[in-house]
GROMACS .gro file of C-alpha atoms in nm:
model
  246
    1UNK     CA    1   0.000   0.000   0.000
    2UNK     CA    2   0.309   0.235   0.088
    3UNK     CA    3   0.453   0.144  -0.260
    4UNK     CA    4   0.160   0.225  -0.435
    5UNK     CA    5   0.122   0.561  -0.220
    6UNK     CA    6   0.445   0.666  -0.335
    7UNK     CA    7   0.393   0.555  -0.717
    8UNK     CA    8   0.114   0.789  -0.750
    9UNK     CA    9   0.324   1.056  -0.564
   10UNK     CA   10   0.583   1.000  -0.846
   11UNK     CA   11   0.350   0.997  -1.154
   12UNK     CA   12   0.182   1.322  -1.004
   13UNK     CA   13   0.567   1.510  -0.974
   14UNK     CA   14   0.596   1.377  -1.324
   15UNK     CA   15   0.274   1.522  -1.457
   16UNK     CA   16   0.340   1.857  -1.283
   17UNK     CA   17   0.718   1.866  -1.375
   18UNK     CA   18   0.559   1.848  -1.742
   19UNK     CA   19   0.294   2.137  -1.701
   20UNK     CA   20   0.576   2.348  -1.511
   21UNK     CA   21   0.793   2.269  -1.851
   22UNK     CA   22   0.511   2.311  -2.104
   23UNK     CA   23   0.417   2.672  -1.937
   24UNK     CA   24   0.770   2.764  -1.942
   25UNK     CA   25   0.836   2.710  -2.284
   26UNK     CA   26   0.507   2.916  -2.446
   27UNK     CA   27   0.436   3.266  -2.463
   28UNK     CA   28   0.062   3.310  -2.466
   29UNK     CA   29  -0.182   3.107  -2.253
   30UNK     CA   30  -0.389   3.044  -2.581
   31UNK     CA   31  -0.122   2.807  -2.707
   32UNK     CA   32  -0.137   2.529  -2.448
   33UNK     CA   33  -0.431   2.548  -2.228
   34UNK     CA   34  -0.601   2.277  -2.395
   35UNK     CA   35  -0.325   2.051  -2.341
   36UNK     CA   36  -0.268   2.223  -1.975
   37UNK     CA   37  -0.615   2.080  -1.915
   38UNK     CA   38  -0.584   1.765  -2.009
   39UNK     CA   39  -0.270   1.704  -1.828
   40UNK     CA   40  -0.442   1.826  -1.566
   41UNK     CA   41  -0.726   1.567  -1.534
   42UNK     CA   42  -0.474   1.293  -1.487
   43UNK     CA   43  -0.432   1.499  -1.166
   44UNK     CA   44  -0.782   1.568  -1.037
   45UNK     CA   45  -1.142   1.456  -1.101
   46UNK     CA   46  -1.303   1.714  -1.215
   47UNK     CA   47  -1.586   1.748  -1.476
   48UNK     CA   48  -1.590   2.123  -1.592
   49UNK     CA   49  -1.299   2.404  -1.555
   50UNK     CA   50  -1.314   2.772  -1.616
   51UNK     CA   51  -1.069   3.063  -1.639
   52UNK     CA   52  -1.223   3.390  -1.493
   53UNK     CA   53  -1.002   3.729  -1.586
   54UNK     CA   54  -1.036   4.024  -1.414
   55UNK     CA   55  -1.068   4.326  -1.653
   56UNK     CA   56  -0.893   4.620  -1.633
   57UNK     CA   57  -1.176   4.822  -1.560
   58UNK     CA   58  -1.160   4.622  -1.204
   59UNK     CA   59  -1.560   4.601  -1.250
   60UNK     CA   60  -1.615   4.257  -1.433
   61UNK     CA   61  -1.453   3.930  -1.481
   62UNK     CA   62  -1.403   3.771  -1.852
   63UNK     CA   63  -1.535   3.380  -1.789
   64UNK     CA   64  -1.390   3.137  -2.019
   65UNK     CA   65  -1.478   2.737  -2.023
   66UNK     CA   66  -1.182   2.590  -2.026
   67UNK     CA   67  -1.347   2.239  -2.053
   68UNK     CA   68  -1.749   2.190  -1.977
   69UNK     CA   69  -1.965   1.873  -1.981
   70UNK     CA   70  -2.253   2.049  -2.009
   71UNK     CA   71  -2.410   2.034  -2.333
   72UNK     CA   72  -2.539   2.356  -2.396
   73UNK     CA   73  -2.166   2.546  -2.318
   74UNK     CA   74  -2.008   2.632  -2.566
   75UNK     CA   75  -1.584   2.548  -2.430
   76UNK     CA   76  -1.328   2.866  -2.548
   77UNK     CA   77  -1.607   3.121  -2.561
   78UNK     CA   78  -1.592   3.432  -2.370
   79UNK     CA   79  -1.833   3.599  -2.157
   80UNK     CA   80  -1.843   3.911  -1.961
   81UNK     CA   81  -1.961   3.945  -1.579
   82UNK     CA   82  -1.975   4.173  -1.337
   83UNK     CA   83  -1.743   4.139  -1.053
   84UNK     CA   84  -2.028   4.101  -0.773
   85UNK     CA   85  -2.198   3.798  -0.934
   86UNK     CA   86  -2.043   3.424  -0.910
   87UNK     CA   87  -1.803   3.209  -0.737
   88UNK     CA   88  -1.516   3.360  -0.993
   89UNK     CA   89  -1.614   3.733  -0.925
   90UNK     CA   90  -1.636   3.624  -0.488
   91UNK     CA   91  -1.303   3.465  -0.543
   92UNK     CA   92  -1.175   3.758  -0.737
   93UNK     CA   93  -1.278   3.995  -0.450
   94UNK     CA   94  -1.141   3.809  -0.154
   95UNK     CA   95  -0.830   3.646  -0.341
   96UNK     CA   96  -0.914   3.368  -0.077
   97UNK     CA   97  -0.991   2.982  -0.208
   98UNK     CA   98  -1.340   2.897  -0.200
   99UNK     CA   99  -1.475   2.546  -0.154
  100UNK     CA  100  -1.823   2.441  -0.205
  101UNK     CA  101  -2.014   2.139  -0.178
  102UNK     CA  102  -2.443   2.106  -0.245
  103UNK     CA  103  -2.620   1.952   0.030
  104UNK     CA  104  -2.648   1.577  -0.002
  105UNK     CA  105  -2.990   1.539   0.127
  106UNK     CA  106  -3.059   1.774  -0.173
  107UNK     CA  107  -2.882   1.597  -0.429
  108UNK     CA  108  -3.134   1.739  -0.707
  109UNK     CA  109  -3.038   2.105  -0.576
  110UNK     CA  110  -2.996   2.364  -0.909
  111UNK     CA  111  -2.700   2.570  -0.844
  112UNK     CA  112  -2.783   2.931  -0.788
  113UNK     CA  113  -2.781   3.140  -1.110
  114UNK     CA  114  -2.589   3.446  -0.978
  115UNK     CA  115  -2.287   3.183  -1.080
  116UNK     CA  116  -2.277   3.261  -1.448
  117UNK     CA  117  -1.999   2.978  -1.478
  118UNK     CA  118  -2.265   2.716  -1.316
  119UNK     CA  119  -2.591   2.788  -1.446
  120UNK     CA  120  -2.824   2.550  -1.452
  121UNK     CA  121  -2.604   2.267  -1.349
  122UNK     CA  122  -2.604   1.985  -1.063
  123UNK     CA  123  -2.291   2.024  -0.906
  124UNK     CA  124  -2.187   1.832  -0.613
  125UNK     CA  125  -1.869   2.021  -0.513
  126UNK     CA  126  -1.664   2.309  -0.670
  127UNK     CA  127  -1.291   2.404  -0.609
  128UNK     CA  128  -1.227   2.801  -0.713
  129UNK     CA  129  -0.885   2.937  -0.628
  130UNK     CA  130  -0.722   3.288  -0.662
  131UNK     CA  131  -0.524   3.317  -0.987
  132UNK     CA  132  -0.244   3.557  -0.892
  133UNK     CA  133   0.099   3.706  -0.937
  134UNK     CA  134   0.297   3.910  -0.721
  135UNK     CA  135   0.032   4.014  -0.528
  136UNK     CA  136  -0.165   4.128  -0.801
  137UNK     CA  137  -0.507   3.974  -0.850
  138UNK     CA  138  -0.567   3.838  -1.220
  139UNK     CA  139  -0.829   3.594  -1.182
  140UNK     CA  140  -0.984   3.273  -1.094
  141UNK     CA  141  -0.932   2.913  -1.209
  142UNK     CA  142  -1.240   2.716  -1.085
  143UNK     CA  143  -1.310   2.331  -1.075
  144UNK     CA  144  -1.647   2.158  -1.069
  145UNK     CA  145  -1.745   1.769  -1.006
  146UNK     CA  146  -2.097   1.629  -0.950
  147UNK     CA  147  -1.912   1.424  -0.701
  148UNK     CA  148  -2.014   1.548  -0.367
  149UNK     CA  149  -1.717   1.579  -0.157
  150UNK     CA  150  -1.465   1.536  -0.414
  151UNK     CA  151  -1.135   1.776  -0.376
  152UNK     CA  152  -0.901   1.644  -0.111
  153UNK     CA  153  -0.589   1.887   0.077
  154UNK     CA  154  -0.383   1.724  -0.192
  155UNK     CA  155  -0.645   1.791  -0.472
  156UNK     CA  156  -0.649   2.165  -0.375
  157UNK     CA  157  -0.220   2.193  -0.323
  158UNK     CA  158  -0.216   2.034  -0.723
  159UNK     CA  159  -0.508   2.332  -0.796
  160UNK     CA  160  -0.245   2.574  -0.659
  161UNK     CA  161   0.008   2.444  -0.833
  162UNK     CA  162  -0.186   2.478  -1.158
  163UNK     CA  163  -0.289   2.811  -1.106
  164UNK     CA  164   0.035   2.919  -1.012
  165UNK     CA  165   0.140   2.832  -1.385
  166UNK     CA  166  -0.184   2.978  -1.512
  167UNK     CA  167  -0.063   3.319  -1.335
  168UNK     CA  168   0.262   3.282  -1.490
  169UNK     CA  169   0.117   3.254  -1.828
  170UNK     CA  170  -0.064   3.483  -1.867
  171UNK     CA  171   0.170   3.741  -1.707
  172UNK     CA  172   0.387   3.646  -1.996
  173UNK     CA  173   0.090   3.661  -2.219
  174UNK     CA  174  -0.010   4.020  -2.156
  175UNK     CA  175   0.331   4.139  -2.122
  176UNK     CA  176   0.408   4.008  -2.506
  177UNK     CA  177   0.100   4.162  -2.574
  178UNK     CA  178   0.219   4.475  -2.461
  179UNK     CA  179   0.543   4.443  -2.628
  180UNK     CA  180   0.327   4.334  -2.982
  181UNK     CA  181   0.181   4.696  -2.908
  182UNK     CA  182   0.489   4.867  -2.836
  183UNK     CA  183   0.647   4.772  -3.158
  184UNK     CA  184   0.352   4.808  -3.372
  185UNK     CA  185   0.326   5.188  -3.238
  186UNK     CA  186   0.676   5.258  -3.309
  187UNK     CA  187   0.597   5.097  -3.668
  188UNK     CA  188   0.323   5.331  -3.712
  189UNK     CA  189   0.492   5.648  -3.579
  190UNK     CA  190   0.849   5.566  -3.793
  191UNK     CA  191   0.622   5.524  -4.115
  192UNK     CA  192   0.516   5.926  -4.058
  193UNK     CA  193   0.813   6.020  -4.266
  194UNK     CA  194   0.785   5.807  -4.533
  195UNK     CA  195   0.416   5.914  -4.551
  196UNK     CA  196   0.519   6.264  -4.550
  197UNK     CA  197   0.450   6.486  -4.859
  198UNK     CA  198   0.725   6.684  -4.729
  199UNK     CA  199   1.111   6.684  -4.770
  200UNK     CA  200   1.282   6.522  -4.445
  201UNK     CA  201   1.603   6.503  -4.501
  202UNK     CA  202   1.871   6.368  -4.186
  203UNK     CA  203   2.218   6.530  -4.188
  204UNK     CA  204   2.511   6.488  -3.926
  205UNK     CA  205   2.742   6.800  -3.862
  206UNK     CA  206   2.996   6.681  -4.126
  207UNK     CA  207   2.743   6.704  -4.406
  208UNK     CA  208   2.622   6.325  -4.424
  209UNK     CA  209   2.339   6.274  -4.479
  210UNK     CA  210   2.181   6.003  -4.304
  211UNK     CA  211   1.799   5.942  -4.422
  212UNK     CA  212   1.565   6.117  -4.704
  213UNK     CA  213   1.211   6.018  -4.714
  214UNK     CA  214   1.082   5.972  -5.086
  215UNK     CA  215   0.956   6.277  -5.082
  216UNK     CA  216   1.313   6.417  -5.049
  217UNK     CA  217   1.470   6.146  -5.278
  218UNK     CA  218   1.240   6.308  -5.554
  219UNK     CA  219   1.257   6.661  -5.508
  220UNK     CA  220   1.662   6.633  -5.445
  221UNK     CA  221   1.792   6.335  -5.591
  222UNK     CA  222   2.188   6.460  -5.554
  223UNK     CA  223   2.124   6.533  -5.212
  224UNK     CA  224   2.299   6.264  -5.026
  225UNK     CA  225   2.615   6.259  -5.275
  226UNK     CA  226   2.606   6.603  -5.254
  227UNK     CA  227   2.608   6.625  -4.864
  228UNK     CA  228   2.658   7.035  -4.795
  229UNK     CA  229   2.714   7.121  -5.141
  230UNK     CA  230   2.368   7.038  -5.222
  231UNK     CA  231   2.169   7.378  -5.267
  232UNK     CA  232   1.911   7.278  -4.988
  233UNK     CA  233   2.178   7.220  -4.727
  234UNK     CA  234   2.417   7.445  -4.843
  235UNK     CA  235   2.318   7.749  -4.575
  236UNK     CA  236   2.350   7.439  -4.256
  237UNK     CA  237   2.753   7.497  -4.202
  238UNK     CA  238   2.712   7.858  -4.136
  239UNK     CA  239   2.421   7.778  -3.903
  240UNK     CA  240   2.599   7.530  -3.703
  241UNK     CA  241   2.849   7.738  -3.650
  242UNK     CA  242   2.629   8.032  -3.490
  243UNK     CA  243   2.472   7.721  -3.267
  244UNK     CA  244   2.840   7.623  -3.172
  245UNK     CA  245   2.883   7.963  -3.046
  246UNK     CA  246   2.564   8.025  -2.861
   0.00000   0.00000   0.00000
């Protein structure tokens, strides 16, 4: 019994030494977190999973099914909530675990529709944890099971675990989002000259010239051979000078 104890111990280090790897090596959360998921139910028995975000408005909660049995969700669709309605948007607010189990003398119980992520389902127990980084709140990565109880203290340290890796993920997802942005703004403001109907012509001290937009390539095409000679530059020496003296 010891041996087998400790054989599940090892295949469950394996399992989360390959989700730590596989979250590692990608750079958006879109990428993996189908196989995330299914690497994750060789760890815990769970029937449905979603992935609340908290916007940046701090007012609502994006809900994503991550993996549903029921048949009228629809798994990788996106819907928007307010941050005072569901298990998500409670765990969001407290950043504290919540775990909930139906009554079993009321085993044909509906759960409540103020949980958006739950609606219309018989649930039995459900596992939501705090999705965060650095102290900074992004979300919250909930499990549900008809089984009523179901999560064990080692069920919920694995949930940690995997929404540890979540938080890293998508941490690294918005930040290269932010960096896509970045560079796509600096695209857009460095294609200004080349959009110009103007001349813009780039010159060092010595007379090189350094960049002409195509407006300038057509109205001076002898301009960068020409350097100072050229009759548009011509006047620059004597007014770096009177700047050298000033």
């Amino acid at each position: 019994m010891e041996l087998k104890a400790k054989d599940i111990q090892s295949t469950q280090f394996d399992i989360l030494s390959e989700i730590i790897q596989l979250s590692s090596e990608a750079d958006r959360f879109e990428q993996i977190h189908d196989q995330l998921i299914e690497k994750a139910k060789l760890l815990l028995d769970f029937d449905d999973c979603s992935l609340a975000l908290l916007q940046s408005d701090h007012q609502t909660y994006r809900l994503r099914n991550l993996i549903s049995s029921h048949p009228y969700s629809d798994a990788g669709k996106d819907e928007i909530y307010p941050l005072n309605k569901g298990i998500p948007g409670a765990v969001i607010r407290s950043q504290k675990i919540q775990f909930i189990h139906t009554d079993e003398s009321n085993e044909d119980k509906q759960t409540n529709p103020d949980n958006p992520d739950l609606l219309g389902r018989k649930i039995g127990t459900v596992l939501s944890l705090p999705v965060h980084k650095n102290g900074n709140i992004l979300g919250a990565l909930t499990f549900t099971t008809p089984q009523n109880p179901s999560f064990s203290p080692e069920d919920i340290n694995i949930a940690k675990t995997l929404a540890a890796q979540i938080a890293l993920l998508i941490d690294r997802t918005e930040r290269n989002n932010q960096l896509r942005d970045a560079k796509e703004e600096i695209a857009r403001l460095g294609s200004f000259p080349e959009l110009n109907p103007a001349a813009i012509i780039e010159v060092d001290h010595q007379g090189k010239v350094h960049y002409m937009n195509p407006a300038a390539e057509s109205m001076f095409p002898l301009c960068r051979q020409q350097g100072f000679n050229s009759p548009i530059l011509s006047n620059l020496p004597s007014v770096w000078e009177k700047m050298q003296k000033n």
